[in-house]
Amino acid sequence: MERSCRLDTPLGLVILTGDALALTSLRFVGQRYFPDTLPEPCGPDELPVFAQTADWLSLYFSGRDPGFLPPLRPEGTPFRRAVWAALLRIPYGQTVSYGELAAALEDQTGSGRVSARAVGGAVGRNPISLLIPCHRVVGADGSLTGYAGGLERKRLLLRLEQGL
């Protein structure tokens, strides 16, 4: 049974959803694509994945690469899941452009041209913010572009990872 949990972070309140097996979402309250309804709430220690995520967030916001991920199960189309898997390969403290991400997906799948715009749409709908690091994707010129949690959060997350 899926449950939800609220956690405070230095960048605002987040809502986690998940079940006994995996985390299914982590979103900032009020961000774009926030769900209209949530599963029944519980405490952060009631599901192991919530406790693991709280530990991950504590390490992350202390300025360290947590070095692990709790079990994740983002739900989406096969294309979106492929983009989210590619996001997980972006190293802590580094960024890639939407075009670079599209090219990496082209190489990985060998299925032809992948549009940077389509990649951007999938990145923007990432249901597990922070852990699946969509904030590490920037414009072709290195500029900060859309982030469902807001550009100021994206700026702060990138600065945190770069030790600034």
mmCIF file with all atom_site columns, C-alpha atoms in Angstrom:
data_model
loop_
_atom_site.group_PDB
_atom_site.id
_atom_site.type_symbol
_atom_site.label_atom_id
_atom_site.label_alt_id
_atom_site.label_comp_id
_atom_site.label_asym_id
_atom_site.label_entity_id
_atom_site.label_seq_id
_atom_site.pdbx_PDB_ins_code
_atom_site.Cartn_x
_atom_site.Cartn_y
_atom_site.Cartn_z
_atom_site.occupancy
_atom_site.B_iso_or_equiv
_atom_site.pdbx_formal_charge
_atom_site.auth_seq_id
_atom_site.auth_comp_id
_atom_site.auth_asym_id
_atom_site.auth_atom_id
_atom_site.pdbx_PDB_model_num
ATOM 1   C CA . MET A 1 1   ? 0.000  0.000  0.000   1.00 0.00 ? 1   MET A CA 1
ATOM 2   C CA . GLU A 1 2   ? 1.401  3.388  -0.985  1.00 0.00 ? 2   GLU A CA 1
ATOM 3   C CA . ARG A 1 3   ? 1.834  5.996  1.763   1.00 0.00 ? 3   ARG A CA 1
ATOM 4   C CA . SER A 1 4   ? 3.055  9.593  1.937   1.00 0.00 ? 4   SER A CA 1
ATOM 5   C CA . CYS A 1 5   ? 5.407  11.371 4.311   1.00 0.00 ? 5   CYS A CA 1
ATOM 6   C CA . ARG A 1 6   ? 6.358  15.021 4.847   1.00 0.00 ? 6   ARG A CA 1
ATOM 7   C CA . LEU A 1 7   ? 9.965  16.007 5.506   1.00 0.00 ? 7   LEU A CA 1
ATOM 8   C CA . ASP A 1 8   ? 11.477 19.422 6.090   1.00 0.00 ? 8   ASP A CA 1
ATOM 9   C CA . THR A 1 9   ? 14.609 20.242 4.095   1.00 0.00 ? 9   THR A CA 1
ATOM 10  C CA . PRO A 1 10  ? 16.763 23.370 3.985   1.00 0.00 ? 10  PRO A CA 1
ATOM 11  C CA . LEU A 1 11  ? 14.992 24.226 0.702   1.00 0.00 ? 11  LEU A CA 1
ATOM 12  C CA . GLY A 1 12  ? 11.457 23.652 1.924   1.00 0.00 ? 12  GLY A CA 1
ATOM 13  C CA . LEU A 1 13  ? 8.963  20.945 2.702   1.00 0.00 ? 13  LEU A CA 1
ATOM 14  C CA . VAL A 1 14  ? 9.008  17.809 0.535   1.00 0.00 ? 14  VAL A CA 1
ATOM 15  C CA . ILE A 1 15  ? 6.403  15.095 0.214   1.00 0.00 ? 15  ILE A CA 1
ATOM 16  C CA . LEU A 1 16  ? 7.586  11.523 -0.298  1.00 0.00 ? 16  LEU A CA 1
ATOM 17  C CA . THR A 1 17  ? 5.405  8.724  -1.575  1.00 0.00 ? 17  THR A CA 1
ATOM 18  C CA . GLY A 1 18  ? 6.291  5.072  -1.562  1.00 0.00 ? 18  GLY A CA 1
ATOM 19  C CA . ASP A 1 19  ? 5.501  1.630  -0.293  1.00 0.00 ? 19  ASP A CA 1
ATOM 20  C CA . ALA A 1 20  ? 7.261  -1.194 1.507   1.00 0.00 ? 20  ALA A CA 1
ATOM 21  C CA . LEU A 1 21  ? 9.510  -1.748 -1.515  1.00 0.00 ? 21  LEU A CA 1
ATOM 22  C CA . ALA A 1 22  ? 10.481 1.632  -2.990  1.00 0.00 ? 22  ALA A CA 1
ATOM 23  C CA . LEU A 1 23  ? 10.200 5.403  -3.135  1.00 0.00 ? 23  LEU A CA 1
ATOM 24  C CA . THR A 1 24  ? 7.820  6.483  -5.906  1.00 0.00 ? 24  THR A CA 1
ATOM 25  C CA . SER A 1 25  ? 8.067  10.272 -5.608  1.00 0.00 ? 25  SER A CA 1
ATOM 26  C CA . LEU A 1 26  ? 9.787  13.139 -3.847  1.00 0.00 ? 26  LEU A CA 1
ATOM 27  C CA . ARG A 1 27  ? 8.450  16.583 -4.654  1.00 0.00 ? 27  ARG A CA 1
ATOM 28  C CA . PHE A 1 28  ? 8.725  20.035 -3.121  1.00 0.00 ? 28  PHE A CA 1
ATOM 29  C CA . VAL A 1 29  ? 5.370  21.262 -1.881  1.00 0.00 ? 29  VAL A CA 1
ATOM 30  C CA . GLY A 1 30  ? 3.942  23.574 -4.525  1.00 0.00 ? 30  GLY A CA 1
ATOM 31  C CA . GLN A 1 31  ? 6.267  22.593 -7.354  1.00 0.00 ? 31  GLN A CA 1
ATOM 32  C CA . ARG A 1 32  ? 4.974  22.116 -10.872 1.00 0.00 ? 32  ARG A CA 1
ATOM 33  C CA . TYR A 1 33  ? 3.362  18.735 -11.525 1.00 0.00 ? 33  TYR A CA 1
ATOM 34  C CA . PHE A 1 34  ? 2.532  18.275 -7.839  1.00 0.00 ? 34  PHE A CA 1
ATOM 35  C CA . PRO A 1 35  ? -0.231 15.642 -7.498  1.00 0.00 ? 35  PRO A CA 1
ATOM 36  C CA . ASP A 1 36  ? -3.768 16.700 -6.606  1.00 0.00 ? 36  ASP A CA 1
ATOM 37  C CA . THR A 1 37  ? -4.156 13.862 -4.111  1.00 0.00 ? 37  THR A CA 1
ATOM 38  C CA . LEU A 1 38  ? -1.717 11.978 -1.917  1.00 0.00 ? 38  LEU A CA 1
ATOM 39  C CA . PRO A 1 39  ? -1.756 8.550  -0.304  1.00 0.00 ? 39  PRO A CA 1
ATOM 40  C CA . GLU A 1 40  ? -2.479 8.215  3.400   1.00 0.00 ? 40  GLU A CA 1
ATOM 41  C CA . PRO A 1 41  ? 0.232  9.974  5.445   1.00 0.00 ? 41  PRO A CA 1
ATOM 42  C CA . CYS A 1 42  ? 2.597  8.271  7.867   1.00 0.00 ? 42  CYS A CA 1
ATOM 43  C CA . GLY A 1 43  ? 5.748  9.122  9.782   1.00 0.00 ? 43  GLY A CA 1
ATOM 44  C CA . PRO A 1 44  ? 9.264  8.955  8.332   1.00 0.00 ? 44  PRO A CA 1
ATOM 45  C CA . ASP A 1 45  ? 10.089 5.839  10.359  1.00 0.00 ? 45  ASP A CA 1
ATOM 46  C CA . GLU A 1 46  ? 6.985  3.868  9.381   1.00 0.00 ? 46  GLU A CA 1
ATOM 47  C CA . LEU A 1 47  ? 8.423  2.740  6.035   1.00 0.00 ? 47  LEU A CA 1
ATOM 48  C CA . PRO A 1 48  ? 12.096 1.800  5.671   1.00 0.00 ? 48  PRO A CA 1
ATOM 49  C CA . VAL A 1 49  ? 12.336 3.658  2.355   1.00 0.00 ? 49  VAL A CA 1
ATOM 50  C CA . PHE A 1 50  ? 11.227 6.890  4.048   1.00 0.00 ? 50  PHE A CA 1
ATOM 51  C CA . ALA A 1 51  ? 13.878 6.483  6.763   1.00 0.00 ? 51  ALA A CA 1
ATOM 52  C CA . GLN A 1 52  ? 16.508 5.737  4.102   1.00 0.00 ? 52  GLN A CA 1
ATOM 53  C CA . THR A 1 53  ? 15.429 8.804  2.119   1.00 0.00 ? 53  THR A CA 1
ATOM 54  C CA . ALA A 1 54  ? 15.587 10.982 5.252   1.00 0.00 ? 54  ALA A CA 1
ATOM 55  C CA . ASP A 1 55  ? 19.148 9.710  5.848   1.00 0.00 ? 55  ASP A CA 1
ATOM 56  C CA . TRP A 1 56  ? 20.043 10.422 2.202   1.00 0.00 ? 56  TRP A CA 1
ATOM 57  C CA . LEU A 1 57  ? 18.643 13.966 2.440   1.00 0.00 ? 57  LEU A CA 1
ATOM 58  C CA . SER A 1 58  ? 20.532 14.633 5.684   1.00 0.00 ? 58  SER A CA 1
ATOM 59  C CA . LEU A 1 59  ? 23.841 13.638 4.092   1.00 0.00 ? 59  LEU A CA 1
ATOM 60  C CA . TYR A 1 60  ? 23.069 15.480 0.871   1.00 0.00 ? 60  TYR A CA 1
ATOM 61  C CA . PHE A 1 61  ? 22.160 18.758 2.560   1.00 0.00 ? 61  PHE A CA 1
ATOM 62  C CA . SER A 1 62  ? 25.308 18.550 4.688   1.00 0.00 ? 62  SER A CA 1
ATOM 63  C CA . GLY A 1 63  ? 27.179 19.015 1.398   1.00 0.00 ? 63  GLY A CA 1
ATOM 64  C CA . ARG A 1 64  ? 28.224 15.417 0.844   1.00 0.00 ? 64  ARG A CA 1
ATOM 65  C CA . ASP A 1 65  ? 27.487 12.884 -1.856  1.00 0.00 ? 65  ASP A CA 1
ATOM 66  C CA . PRO A 1 66  ? 25.407 10.312 0.063   1.00 0.00 ? 66  PRO A CA 1
ATOM 67  C CA . GLY A 1 67  ? 26.974 7.475  -1.947  1.00 0.00 ? 67  GLY A CA 1
ATOM 68  C CA . PHE A 1 68  ? 23.805 5.371  -1.938  1.00 0.00 ? 68  PHE A CA 1
ATOM 69  C CA . LEU A 1 69  ? 20.216 5.529  -3.079  1.00 0.00 ? 69  LEU A CA 1
ATOM 70  C CA . PRO A 1 70  ? 17.166 4.064  -1.415  1.00 0.00 ? 70  PRO A CA 1
ATOM 71  C CA . PRO A 1 71  ? 15.141 1.781  -3.705  1.00 0.00 ? 71  PRO A CA 1
ATOM 72  C CA . LEU A 1 72  ? 13.451 3.931  -6.369  1.00 0.00 ? 72  LEU A CA 1
ATOM 73  C CA . ARG A 1 73  ? 10.451 3.182  -8.570  1.00 0.00 ? 73  ARG A CA 1
ATOM 74  C CA . PRO A 1 74  ? 9.539  6.227  -10.667 1.00 0.00 ? 74  PRO A CA 1
ATOM 75  C CA . GLU A 1 75  ? 6.451  5.624  -12.767 1.00 0.00 ? 75  GLU A CA 1
ATOM 76  C CA . GLY A 1 76  ? 6.320  6.861  -16.342 1.00 0.00 ? 76  GLY A CA 1
ATOM 77  C CA . THR A 1 77  ? 6.561  5.942  -19.992 1.00 0.00 ? 77  THR A CA 1
ATOM 78  C CA . PRO A 1 78  ? 9.525  3.866  -21.170 1.00 0.00 ? 78  PRO A CA 1
ATOM 79  C CA . PHE A 1 79  ? 11.086 7.009  -22.686 1.00 0.00 ? 79  PHE A CA 1
ATOM 80  C CA . ARG A 1 80  ? 10.761 8.971  -19.442 1.00 0.00 ? 80  ARG A CA 1
ATOM 81  C CA . ARG A 1 81  ? 12.180 6.086  -17.428 1.00 0.00 ? 81  ARG A CA 1
ATOM 82  C CA . ALA A 1 82  ? 15.167 5.945  -19.829 1.00 0.00 ? 82  ALA A CA 1
ATOM 83  C CA . VAL A 1 83  ? 15.753 9.687  -19.332 1.00 0.00 ? 83  VAL A CA 1
ATOM 84  C CA . TRP A 1 84  ? 15.500 9.333  -15.544 1.00 0.00 ? 84  TRP A CA 1
ATOM 85  C CA . ALA A 1 85  ? 17.965 6.432  -15.631 1.00 0.00 ? 85  ALA A CA 1
ATOM 86  C CA . ALA A 1 86  ? 20.346 8.663  -17.623 1.00 0.00 ? 86  ALA A CA 1
ATOM 87  C CA . LEU A 1 87  ? 19.976 11.387 -14.978 1.00 0.00 ? 87  LEU A CA 1
ATOM 88  C CA . LEU A 1 88  ? 21.208 8.917  -12.362 1.00 0.00 ? 88  LEU A CA 1
ATOM 89  C CA . ARG A 1 89  ? 24.475 8.619  -14.306 1.00 0.00 ? 89  ARG A CA 1
ATOM 90  C CA . ILE A 1 90  ? 25.307 12.344 -13.977 1.00 0.00 ? 90  ILE A CA 1
ATOM 91  C CA . PRO A 1 91  ? 28.014 12.511 -11.304 1.00 0.00 ? 91  PRO A CA 1
ATOM 92  C CA . TYR A 1 92  ? 27.505 14.523 -8.138  1.00 0.00 ? 92  TYR A CA 1
ATOM 93  C CA . GLY A 1 93  ? 28.667 18.108 -8.632  1.00 0.00 ? 93  GLY A CA 1
ATOM 94  C CA . GLN A 1 94  ? 28.587 17.973 -12.436 1.00 0.00 ? 94  GLN A CA 1
ATOM 95  C CA . THR A 1 95  ? 26.094 19.163 -15.030 1.00 0.00 ? 95  THR A CA 1
ATOM 96  C CA . VAL A 1 96  ? 25.135 18.163 -18.552 1.00 0.00 ? 96  VAL A CA 1
ATOM 97  C CA . SER A 1 97  ? 23.063 19.956 -21.154 1.00 0.00 ? 97  SER A CA 1
ATOM 98  C CA . TYR A 1 98  ? 19.767 18.701 -22.499 1.00 0.00 ? 98  TYR A CA 1
ATOM 99  C CA . GLY A 1 99  ? 21.509 18.144 -25.838 1.00 0.00 ? 99  GLY A CA 1
ATOM 100 C CA . GLU A 1 100 ? 24.301 16.106 -24.236 1.00 0.00 ? 100 GLU A CA 1
ATOM 101 C CA . LEU A 1 101 ? 21.720 14.021 -22.420 1.00 0.00 ? 101 LEU A CA 1
ATOM 102 C CA . ALA A 1 102 ? 19.830 13.466 -25.701 1.00 0.00 ? 102 ALA A CA 1
ATOM 103 C CA . ALA A 1 103 ? 23.065 12.408 -27.444 1.00 0.00 ? 103 ALA A CA 1
ATOM 104 C CA . ALA A 1 104 ? 23.883 9.980  -24.622 1.00 0.00 ? 104 ALA A CA 1
ATOM 105 C CA . LEU A 1 105 ? 20.419 8.435  -24.971 1.00 0.00 ? 105 LEU A CA 1
ATOM 106 C CA . GLU A 1 106 ? 20.899 8.132  -28.740 1.00 0.00 ? 106 GLU A CA 1
ATOM 107 C CA . ASP A 1 107 ? 24.179 6.295  -28.179 1.00 0.00 ? 107 ASP A CA 1
ATOM 108 C CA . GLN A 1 108 ? 22.685 4.083  -25.487 1.00 0.00 ? 108 GLN A CA 1
ATOM 109 C CA . THR A 1 109 ? 19.560 3.044  -27.359 1.00 0.00 ? 109 THR A CA 1
ATOM 110 C CA . GLY A 1 110 ? 20.822 3.179  -30.931 1.00 0.00 ? 110 GLY A CA 1
ATOM 111 C CA . SER A 1 111 ? 17.255 3.929  -31.941 1.00 0.00 ? 111 SER A CA 1
ATOM 112 C CA . GLY A 1 112 ? 17.869 7.147  -33.846 1.00 0.00 ? 112 GLY A CA 1
ATOM 113 C CA . ARG A 1 113 ? 17.596 10.823 -33.060 1.00 0.00 ? 113 ARG A CA 1
ATOM 114 C CA . VAL A 1 114 ? 16.475 11.848 -29.587 1.00 0.00 ? 114 VAL A CA 1
ATOM 115 C CA . SER A 1 115 ? 15.157 15.387 -29.301 1.00 0.00 ? 115 SER A CA 1
ATOM 116 C CA . ALA A 1 116 ? 16.620 17.628 -26.596 1.00 0.00 ? 116 ALA A CA 1
ATOM 117 C CA . ARG A 1 117 ? 13.121 19.104 -26.230 1.00 0.00 ? 117 ARG A CA 1
ATOM 118 C CA . ALA A 1 118 ? 11.638 15.652 -25.550 1.00 0.00 ? 118 ALA A CA 1
ATOM 119 C CA . VAL A 1 119 ? 14.405 15.027 -23.030 1.00 0.00 ? 119 VAL A CA 1
ATOM 120 C CA . GLY A 1 120 ? 13.532 18.348 -21.386 1.00 0.00 ? 120 GLY A CA 1
ATOM 121 C CA . GLY A 1 121 ? 9.893  17.301 -21.073 1.00 0.00 ? 121 GLY A CA 1
ATOM 122 C CA . ALA A 1 122 ? 10.884 14.056 -19.385 1.00 0.00 ? 122 ALA A CA 1
ATOM 123 C CA . VAL A 1 123 ? 13.395 15.783 -17.104 1.00 0.00 ? 123 VAL A CA 1
ATOM 124 C CA . GLY A 1 124 ? 10.712 18.273 -16.030 1.00 0.00 ? 124 GLY A CA 1
ATOM 125 C CA . ARG A 1 125 ? 8.349  15.466 -15.050 1.00 0.00 ? 125 ARG A CA 1
ATOM 126 C CA . ASN A 1 126 ? 10.860 13.575 -12.938 1.00 0.00 ? 126 ASN A CA 1
ATOM 127 C CA . PRO A 1 127 ? 8.778  12.358 -9.979  1.00 0.00 ? 127 PRO A CA 1
ATOM 128 C CA . ILE A 1 128 ? 11.745 11.835 -7.626  1.00 0.00 ? 128 ILE A CA 1
ATOM 129 C CA . SER A 1 129 ? 13.461 15.214 -7.330  1.00 0.00 ? 129 SER A CA 1
ATOM 130 C CA . LEU A 1 130 ? 16.923 15.443 -5.788  1.00 0.00 ? 130 LEU A CA 1
ATOM 131 C CA . LEU A 1 131 ? 17.593 11.685 -5.749  1.00 0.00 ? 131 LEU A CA 1
ATOM 132 C CA . ILE A 1 132 ? 17.118 11.497 -9.515  1.00 0.00 ? 132 ILE A CA 1
ATOM 133 C CA . PRO A 1 133 ? 19.172 14.639 -10.140 1.00 0.00 ? 133 PRO A CA 1
ATOM 134 C CA . CYS A 1 134 ? 17.206 16.581 -12.743 1.00 0.00 ? 134 CYS A CA 1
ATOM 135 C CA . HIS A 1 135 ? 18.697 19.775 -11.272 1.00 0.00 ? 135 HIS A CA 1
ATOM 136 C CA . ARG A 1 136 ? 22.024 18.814 -12.908 1.00 0.00 ? 136 ARG A CA 1
ATOM 137 C CA . VAL A 1 137 ? 20.683 19.452 -16.417 1.00 0.00 ? 137 VAL A CA 1
ATOM 138 C CA . VAL A 1 138 ? 21.381 22.905 -17.854 1.00 0.00 ? 138 VAL A CA 1
ATOM 139 C CA . GLY A 1 139 ? 20.986 24.763 -21.142 1.00 0.00 ? 139 GLY A CA 1
ATOM 140 C CA . ALA A 1 140 ? 23.465 24.301 -23.996 1.00 0.00 ? 140 ALA A CA 1
ATOM 141 C CA . ASP A 1 141 ? 25.311 27.470 -22.912 1.00 0.00 ? 141 ASP A CA 1
ATOM 142 C CA . GLY A 1 142 ? 25.412 26.373 -19.253 1.00 0.00 ? 142 GLY A CA 1
ATOM 143 C CA . SER A 1 143 ? 22.494 28.591 -18.287 1.00 0.00 ? 143 SER A CA 1
ATOM 144 C CA . LEU A 1 144 ? 19.983 27.499 -15.696 1.00 0.00 ? 144 LEU A CA 1
ATOM 145 C CA . THR A 1 145 ? 16.762 26.502 -17.351 1.00 0.00 ? 145 THR A CA 1
ATOM 146 C CA . GLY A 1 146 ? 13.499 25.106 -16.034 1.00 0.00 ? 146 GLY A CA 1
ATOM 147 C CA . TYR A 1 147 ? 13.240 23.187 -12.800 1.00 0.00 ? 147 TYR A CA 1
ATOM 148 C CA . ALA A 1 148 ? 9.870  22.054 -11.453 1.00 0.00 ? 148 ALA A CA 1
ATOM 149 C CA . GLY A 1 149 ? 11.003 23.039 -7.938  1.00 0.00 ? 149 GLY A CA 1
ATOM 150 C CA . GLY A 1 150 ? 11.963 26.551 -9.084  1.00 0.00 ? 150 GLY A CA 1
ATOM 151 C CA . LEU A 1 151 ? 15.151 28.045 -10.516 1.00 0.00 ? 151 LEU A CA 1
ATOM 152 C CA . GLU A 1 152 ? 16.309 29.422 -7.160  1.00 0.00 ? 152 GLU A CA 1
ATOM 153 C CA . ARG A 1 153 ? 16.276 25.911 -5.690  1.00 0.00 ? 153 ARG A CA 1
ATOM 154 C CA . LYS A 1 154 ? 18.144 24.612 -8.731  1.00 0.00 ? 154 LYS A CA 1
ATOM 155 C CA . ARG A 1 155 ? 20.790 27.317 -8.283  1.00 0.00 ? 155 ARG A CA 1
ATOM 156 C CA . LEU A 1 156 ? 21.169 26.454 -4.592  1.00 0.00 ? 156 LEU A CA 1
ATOM 157 C CA . LEU A 1 157 ? 21.378 22.705 -5.261  1.00 0.00 ? 157 LEU A CA 1
ATOM 158 C CA . LEU A 1 158 ? 24.135 23.161 -7.847  1.00 0.00 ? 158 LEU A CA 1
ATOM 159 C CA . ARG A 1 159 ? 26.067 25.483 -5.526  1.00 0.00 ? 159 ARG A CA 1
ATOM 160 C CA . LEU A 1 160 ? 25.721 22.957 -2.684  1.00 0.00 ? 160 LEU A CA 1
ATOM 161 C CA . GLU A 1 161 ? 27.130 20.176 -4.873  1.00 0.00 ? 161 GLU A CA 1
ATOM 162 C CA . GLN A 1 162 ? 30.015 22.341 -6.050  1.00 0.00 ? 162 GLN A CA 1
ATOM 163 C CA . GLY A 1 163 ? 30.926 23.236 -2.462  1.00 0.00 ? 163 GLY A CA 1
ATOM 164 C CA . LEU A 1 164 ? 30.187 26.945 -2.893  1.00 0.00 ? 164 LEU A CA 1
#
